[in-house]
mmCIF file of C-alpha atoms in Angstrom:
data_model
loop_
_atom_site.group_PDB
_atom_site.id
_atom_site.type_symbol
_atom_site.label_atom_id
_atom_site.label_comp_id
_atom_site.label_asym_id
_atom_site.label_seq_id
_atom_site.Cartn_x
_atom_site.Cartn_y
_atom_site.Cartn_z
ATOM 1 C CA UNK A 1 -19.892 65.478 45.529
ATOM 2 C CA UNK A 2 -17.424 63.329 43.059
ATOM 3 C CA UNK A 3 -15.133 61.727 45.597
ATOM 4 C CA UNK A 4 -13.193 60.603 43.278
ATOM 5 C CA UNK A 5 -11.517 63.226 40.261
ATOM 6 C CA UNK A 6 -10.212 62.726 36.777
ATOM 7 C CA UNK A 7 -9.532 65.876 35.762
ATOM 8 C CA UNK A 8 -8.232 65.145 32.211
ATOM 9 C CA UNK A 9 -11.077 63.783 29.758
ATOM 10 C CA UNK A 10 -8.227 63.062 27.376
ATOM 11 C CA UNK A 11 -4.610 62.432 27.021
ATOM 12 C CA UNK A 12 -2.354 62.371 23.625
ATOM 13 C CA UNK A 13 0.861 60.775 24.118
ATOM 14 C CA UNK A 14 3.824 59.767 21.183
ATOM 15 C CA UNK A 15 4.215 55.853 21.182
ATOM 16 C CA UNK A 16 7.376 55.099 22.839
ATOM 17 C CA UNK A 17 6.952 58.176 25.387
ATOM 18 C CA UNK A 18 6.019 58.129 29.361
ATOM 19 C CA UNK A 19 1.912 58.223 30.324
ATOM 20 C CA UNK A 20 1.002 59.600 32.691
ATOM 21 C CA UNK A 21 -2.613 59.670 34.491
ATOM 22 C CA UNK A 22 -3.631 61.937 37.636
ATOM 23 C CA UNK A 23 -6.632 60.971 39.716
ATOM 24 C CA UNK A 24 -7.751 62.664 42.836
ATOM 25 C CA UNK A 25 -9.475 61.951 45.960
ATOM 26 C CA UNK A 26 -10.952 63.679 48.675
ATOM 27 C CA UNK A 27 -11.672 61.065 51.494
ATOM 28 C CA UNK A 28 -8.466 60.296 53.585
ATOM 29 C CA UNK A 29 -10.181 56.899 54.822
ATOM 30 C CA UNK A 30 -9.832 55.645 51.103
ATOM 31 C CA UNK A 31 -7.557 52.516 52.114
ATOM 32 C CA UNK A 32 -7.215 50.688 47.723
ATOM 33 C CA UNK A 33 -6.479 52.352 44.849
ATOM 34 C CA UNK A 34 -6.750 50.888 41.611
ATOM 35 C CA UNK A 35 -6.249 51.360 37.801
ATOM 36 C CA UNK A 36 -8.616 49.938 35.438
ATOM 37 C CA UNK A 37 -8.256 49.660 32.138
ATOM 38 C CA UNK A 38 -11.452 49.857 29.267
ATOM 39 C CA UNK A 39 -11.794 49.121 25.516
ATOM 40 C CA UNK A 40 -15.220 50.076 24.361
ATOM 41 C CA UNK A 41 -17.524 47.602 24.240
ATOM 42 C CA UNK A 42 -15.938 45.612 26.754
ATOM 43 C CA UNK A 43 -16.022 45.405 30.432
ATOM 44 C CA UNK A 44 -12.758 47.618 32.518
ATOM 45 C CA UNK A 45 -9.980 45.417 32.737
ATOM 46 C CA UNK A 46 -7.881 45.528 36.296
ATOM 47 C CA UNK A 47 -4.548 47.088 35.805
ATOM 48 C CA UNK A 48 -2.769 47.679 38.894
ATOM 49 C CA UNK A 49 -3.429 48.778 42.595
ATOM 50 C CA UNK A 50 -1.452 50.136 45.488
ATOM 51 C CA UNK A 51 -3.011 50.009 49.104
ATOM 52 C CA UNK A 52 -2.923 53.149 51.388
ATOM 53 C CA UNK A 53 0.342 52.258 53.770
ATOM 54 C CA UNK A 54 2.676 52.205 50.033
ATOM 55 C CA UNK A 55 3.890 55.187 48.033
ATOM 56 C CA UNK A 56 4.602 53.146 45.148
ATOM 57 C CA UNK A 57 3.635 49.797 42.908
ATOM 58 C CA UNK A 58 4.837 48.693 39.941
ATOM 59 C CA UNK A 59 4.121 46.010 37.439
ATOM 60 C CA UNK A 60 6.524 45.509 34.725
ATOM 61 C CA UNK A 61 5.674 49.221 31.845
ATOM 62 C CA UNK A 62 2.993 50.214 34.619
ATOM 63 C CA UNK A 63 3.919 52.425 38.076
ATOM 64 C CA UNK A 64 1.054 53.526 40.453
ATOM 65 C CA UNK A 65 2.452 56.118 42.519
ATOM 66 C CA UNK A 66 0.094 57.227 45.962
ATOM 67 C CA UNK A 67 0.648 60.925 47.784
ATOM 68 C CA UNK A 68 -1.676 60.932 50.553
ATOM 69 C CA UNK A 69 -1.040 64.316 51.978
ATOM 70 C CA UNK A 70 -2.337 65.194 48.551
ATOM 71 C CA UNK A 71 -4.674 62.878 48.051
ATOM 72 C CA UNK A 72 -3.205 62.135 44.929
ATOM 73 C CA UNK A 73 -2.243 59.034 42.636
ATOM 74 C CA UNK A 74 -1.127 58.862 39.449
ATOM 75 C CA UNK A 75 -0.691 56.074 36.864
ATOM 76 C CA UNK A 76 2.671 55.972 34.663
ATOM 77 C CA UNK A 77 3.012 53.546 31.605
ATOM 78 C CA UNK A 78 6.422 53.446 29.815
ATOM 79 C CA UNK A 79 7.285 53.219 27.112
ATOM 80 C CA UNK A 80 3.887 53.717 26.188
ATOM 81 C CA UNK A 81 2.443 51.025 23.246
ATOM 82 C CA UNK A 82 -0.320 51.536 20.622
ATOM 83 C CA UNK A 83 -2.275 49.147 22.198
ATOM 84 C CA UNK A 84 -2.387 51.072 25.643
ATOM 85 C CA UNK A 85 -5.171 53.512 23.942
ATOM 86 C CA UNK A 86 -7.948 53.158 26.070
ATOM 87 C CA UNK A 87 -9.868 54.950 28.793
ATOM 88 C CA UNK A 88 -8.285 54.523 32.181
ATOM 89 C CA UNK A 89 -10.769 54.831 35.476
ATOM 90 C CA UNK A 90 -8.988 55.375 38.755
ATOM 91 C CA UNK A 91 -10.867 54.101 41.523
ATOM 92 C CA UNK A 92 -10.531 54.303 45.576
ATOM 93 C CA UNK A 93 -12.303 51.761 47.871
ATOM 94 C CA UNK A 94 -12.960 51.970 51.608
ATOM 95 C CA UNK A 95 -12.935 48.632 52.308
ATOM 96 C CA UNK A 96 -10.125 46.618 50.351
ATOM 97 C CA UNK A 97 -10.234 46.214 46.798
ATOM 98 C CA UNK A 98 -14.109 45.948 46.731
ATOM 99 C CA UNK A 99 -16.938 48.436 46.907
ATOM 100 C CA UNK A 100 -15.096 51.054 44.573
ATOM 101 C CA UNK A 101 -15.753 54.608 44.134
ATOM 102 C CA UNK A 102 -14.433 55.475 39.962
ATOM 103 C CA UNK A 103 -13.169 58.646 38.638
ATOM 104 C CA UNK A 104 -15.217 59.755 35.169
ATOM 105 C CA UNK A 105 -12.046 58.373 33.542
ATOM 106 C CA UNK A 106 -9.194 59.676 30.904
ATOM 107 C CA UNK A 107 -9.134 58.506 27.248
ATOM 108 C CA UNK A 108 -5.833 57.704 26.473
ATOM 109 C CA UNK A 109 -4.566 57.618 22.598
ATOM 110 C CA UNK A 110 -1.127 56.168 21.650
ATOM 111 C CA UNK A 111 0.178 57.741 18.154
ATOM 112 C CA UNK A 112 2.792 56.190 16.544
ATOM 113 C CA UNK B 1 -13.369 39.249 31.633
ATOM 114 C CA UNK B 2 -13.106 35.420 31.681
ATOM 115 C CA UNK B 3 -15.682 33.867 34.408
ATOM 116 C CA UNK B 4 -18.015 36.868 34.565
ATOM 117 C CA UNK B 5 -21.263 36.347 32.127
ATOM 118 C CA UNK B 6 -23.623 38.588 31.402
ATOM 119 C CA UNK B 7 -26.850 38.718 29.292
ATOM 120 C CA UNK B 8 -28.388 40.025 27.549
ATOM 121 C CA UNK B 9 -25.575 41.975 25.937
ATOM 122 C CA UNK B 10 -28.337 44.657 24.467
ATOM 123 C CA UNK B 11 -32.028 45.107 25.496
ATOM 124 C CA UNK B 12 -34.458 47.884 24.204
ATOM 125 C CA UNK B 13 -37.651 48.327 26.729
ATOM 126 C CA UNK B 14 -39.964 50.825 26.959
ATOM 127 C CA UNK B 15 -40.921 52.675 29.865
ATOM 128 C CA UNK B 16 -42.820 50.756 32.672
ATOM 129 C CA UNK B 17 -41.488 47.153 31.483
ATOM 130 C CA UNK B 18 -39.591 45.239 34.025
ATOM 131 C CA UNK B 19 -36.803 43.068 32.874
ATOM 132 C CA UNK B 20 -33.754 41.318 34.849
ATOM 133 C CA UNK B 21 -29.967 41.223 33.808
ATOM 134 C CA UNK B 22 -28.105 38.059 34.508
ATOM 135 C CA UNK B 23 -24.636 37.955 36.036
ATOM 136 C CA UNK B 24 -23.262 34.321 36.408
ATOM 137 C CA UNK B 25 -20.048 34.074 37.454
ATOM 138 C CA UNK B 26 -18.251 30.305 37.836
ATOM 139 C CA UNK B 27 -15.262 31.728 40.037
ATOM 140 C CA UNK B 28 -16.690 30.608 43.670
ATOM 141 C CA UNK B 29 -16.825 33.988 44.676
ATOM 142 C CA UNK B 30 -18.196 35.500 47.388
ATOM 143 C CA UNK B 31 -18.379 38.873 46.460
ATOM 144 C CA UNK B 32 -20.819 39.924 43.587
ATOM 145 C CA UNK B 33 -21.719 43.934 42.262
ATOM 146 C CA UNK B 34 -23.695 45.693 39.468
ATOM 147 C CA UNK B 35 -22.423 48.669 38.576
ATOM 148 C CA UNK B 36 -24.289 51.466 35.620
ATOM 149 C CA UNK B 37 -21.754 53.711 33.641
ATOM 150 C CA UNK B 38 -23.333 56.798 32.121
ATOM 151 C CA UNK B 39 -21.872 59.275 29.497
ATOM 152 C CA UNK B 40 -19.072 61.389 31.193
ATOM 153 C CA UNK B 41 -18.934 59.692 34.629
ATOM 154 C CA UNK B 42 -17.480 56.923 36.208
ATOM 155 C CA UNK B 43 -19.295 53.700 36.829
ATOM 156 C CA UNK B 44 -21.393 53.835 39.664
ATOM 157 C CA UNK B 45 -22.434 51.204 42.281
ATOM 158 C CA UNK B 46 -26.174 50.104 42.337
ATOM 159 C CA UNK B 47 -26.275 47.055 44.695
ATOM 160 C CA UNK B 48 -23.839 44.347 45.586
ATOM 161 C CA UNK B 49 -23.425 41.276 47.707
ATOM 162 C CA UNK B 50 -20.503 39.825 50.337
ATOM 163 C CA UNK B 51 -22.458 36.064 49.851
ATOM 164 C CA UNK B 52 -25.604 34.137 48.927
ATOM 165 C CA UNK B 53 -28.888 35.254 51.078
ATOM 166 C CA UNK B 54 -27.042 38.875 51.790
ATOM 167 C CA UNK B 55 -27.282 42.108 49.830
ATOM 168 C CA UNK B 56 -26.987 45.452 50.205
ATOM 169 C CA UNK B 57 -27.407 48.791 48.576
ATOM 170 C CA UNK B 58 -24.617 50.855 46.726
ATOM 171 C CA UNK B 59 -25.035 54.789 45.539
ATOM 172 C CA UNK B 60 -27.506 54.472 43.148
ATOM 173 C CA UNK B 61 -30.019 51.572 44.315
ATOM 174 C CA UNK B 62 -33.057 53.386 43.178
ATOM 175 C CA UNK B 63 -35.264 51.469 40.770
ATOM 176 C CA UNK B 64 -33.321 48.328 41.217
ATOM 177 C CA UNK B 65 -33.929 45.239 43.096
ATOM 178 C CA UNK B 66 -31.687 42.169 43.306
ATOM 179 C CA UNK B 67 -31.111 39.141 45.099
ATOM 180 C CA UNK B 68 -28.479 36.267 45.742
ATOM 181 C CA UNK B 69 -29.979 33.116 45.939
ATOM 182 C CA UNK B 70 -26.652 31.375 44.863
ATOM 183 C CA UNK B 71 -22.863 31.882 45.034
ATOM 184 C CA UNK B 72 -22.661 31.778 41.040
ATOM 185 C CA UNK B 73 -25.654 34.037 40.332
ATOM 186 C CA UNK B 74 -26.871 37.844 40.662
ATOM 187 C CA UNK B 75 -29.744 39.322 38.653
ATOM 188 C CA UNK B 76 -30.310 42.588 38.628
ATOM 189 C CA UNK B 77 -34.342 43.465 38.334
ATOM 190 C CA UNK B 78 -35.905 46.502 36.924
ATOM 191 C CA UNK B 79 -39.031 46.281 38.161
ATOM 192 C CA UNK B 80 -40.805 49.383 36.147
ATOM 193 C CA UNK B 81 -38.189 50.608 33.385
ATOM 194 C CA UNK B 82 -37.471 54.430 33.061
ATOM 195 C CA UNK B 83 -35.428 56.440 30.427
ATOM 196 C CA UNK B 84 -32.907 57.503 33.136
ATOM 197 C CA UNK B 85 -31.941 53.721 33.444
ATOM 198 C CA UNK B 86 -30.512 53.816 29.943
ATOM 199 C CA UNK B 87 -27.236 52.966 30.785
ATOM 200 C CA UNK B 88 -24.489 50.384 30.573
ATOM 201 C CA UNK B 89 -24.861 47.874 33.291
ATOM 202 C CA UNK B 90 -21.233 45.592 34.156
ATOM 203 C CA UNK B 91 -21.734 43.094 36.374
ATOM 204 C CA UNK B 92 -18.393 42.565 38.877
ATOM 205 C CA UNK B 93 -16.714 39.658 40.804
ATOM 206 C CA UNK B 94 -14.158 38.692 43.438
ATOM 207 C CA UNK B 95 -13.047 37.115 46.628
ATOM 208 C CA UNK B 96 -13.681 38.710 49.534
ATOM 209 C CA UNK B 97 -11.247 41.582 50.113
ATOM 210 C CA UNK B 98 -9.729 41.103 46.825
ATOM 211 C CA UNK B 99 -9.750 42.875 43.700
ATOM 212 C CA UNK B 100 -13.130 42.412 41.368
ATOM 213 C CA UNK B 101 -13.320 41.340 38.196
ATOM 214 C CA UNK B 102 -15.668 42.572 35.407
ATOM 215 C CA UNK B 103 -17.651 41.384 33.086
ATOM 216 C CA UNK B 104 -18.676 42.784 29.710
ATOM 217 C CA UNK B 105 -21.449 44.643 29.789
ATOM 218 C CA UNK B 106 -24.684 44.795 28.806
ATOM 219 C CA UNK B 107 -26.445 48.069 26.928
ATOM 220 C CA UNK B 108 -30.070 48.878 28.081
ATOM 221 C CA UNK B 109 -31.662 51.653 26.381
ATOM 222 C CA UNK B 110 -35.355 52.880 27.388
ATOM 223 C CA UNK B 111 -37.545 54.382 25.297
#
């Protein structure tokens, strides 16, 4: 049982526009979320996180937004940049930032 | 990626040889994982390690064996290769309780 969903393989987005990446969880004692970032043939890249007692982190283009009675996050980039086309993992940890449970991940393509 | 090494960065076995991936990482930290990402999933944890002398298992240990006999290092063993290990295999770093760090990867294929 995938803890931990993706539900979008891939996302198209206009350079200049708003991303935005849903991920979705179904154990409430998840306590980190994070964003990771991957270019292939390279390791994932941390992006951002937001721990469990926040709604909300941002990072200069890059928003993490957490709804825990939905077990639901979602990743916003804006404006969104050429260079931001990548695959995105979401992933949820029960004990910090470590130990993480991924999502299968959305592929991400910037067009100009 | 900076401070997490891995090699090699490609291996070919064939099934039954045993080889070991090495993670180095010059960081001082305490916390040290191996993850495998397949086709269509997430990466998955195989084993990882909260210091030297201590590991533990993640959710796919199976056919792995590793060990932490220093802060900086954390092979990864395959003791009798199989054609469902064909994978990509990042090694991962941090302090404890803080987020982890990866490294670059390194493609095993099994034939």
């Amino acid at each position: 049982d995938q803890q931990v969903k993706q539900n979008s393989p891939s996302l198209s987005v206009q350079e200049g526009r708003i991303s935005i990446l849903n991920c979705d969880y179904t154990n409430s004692m998840f306590d980190y979320f994070l964003w990771y970032k991957k270019y292939p043939a390279e390791g994932p890249t941390f992006l951002i996180s937001i721990s469990s007692i926040k709604d909300k982190n941002e990072d200069g283009r890059f928003t993490v937004f957490l709804n825990k009675s939905a077990k639901h996050l979602s990743l916003h980039i804006v404006p969104s940049q050429p260079g931001d086309s990548a695959v995105y993992f979401c992933a949820a940890s029960l004990q910090g930032a470590q130990k993480l449970v991924f999502g299968q991940g959305t592929r991400l393509t910037i067009n100009p | 990626n900076a401070g997490v090494t891995q090699t090699p960065k490609f291996q070919v076995l064939k099934t039954g040889q045993s080889m070991t991936l090495q993670c180095a990482q010059d960081m001082n930290h305490e916390y040290m994982s191996w993850y495998r990402q397949d086709p269509g999933m997430g990466l998955r944890l195989i084993h990882y390690s909260v210091g030297a002398g201590i590991t533990d298992q993640g959710e796919v240990p199976n056919g792995y064996n590793v060990s932490r006999s220093t802060t900086e290092d954390f092979p990864l063993r395959l003791l009798s290769a199989a054609p469902s290990q064909t994978s990509v295999y990042f090694c991962a770093s941090g302090r404890l309780g803080n987020t982890i760090y990866f490294g670059e990867g390194s493609w095993l294929t099994v034939v």
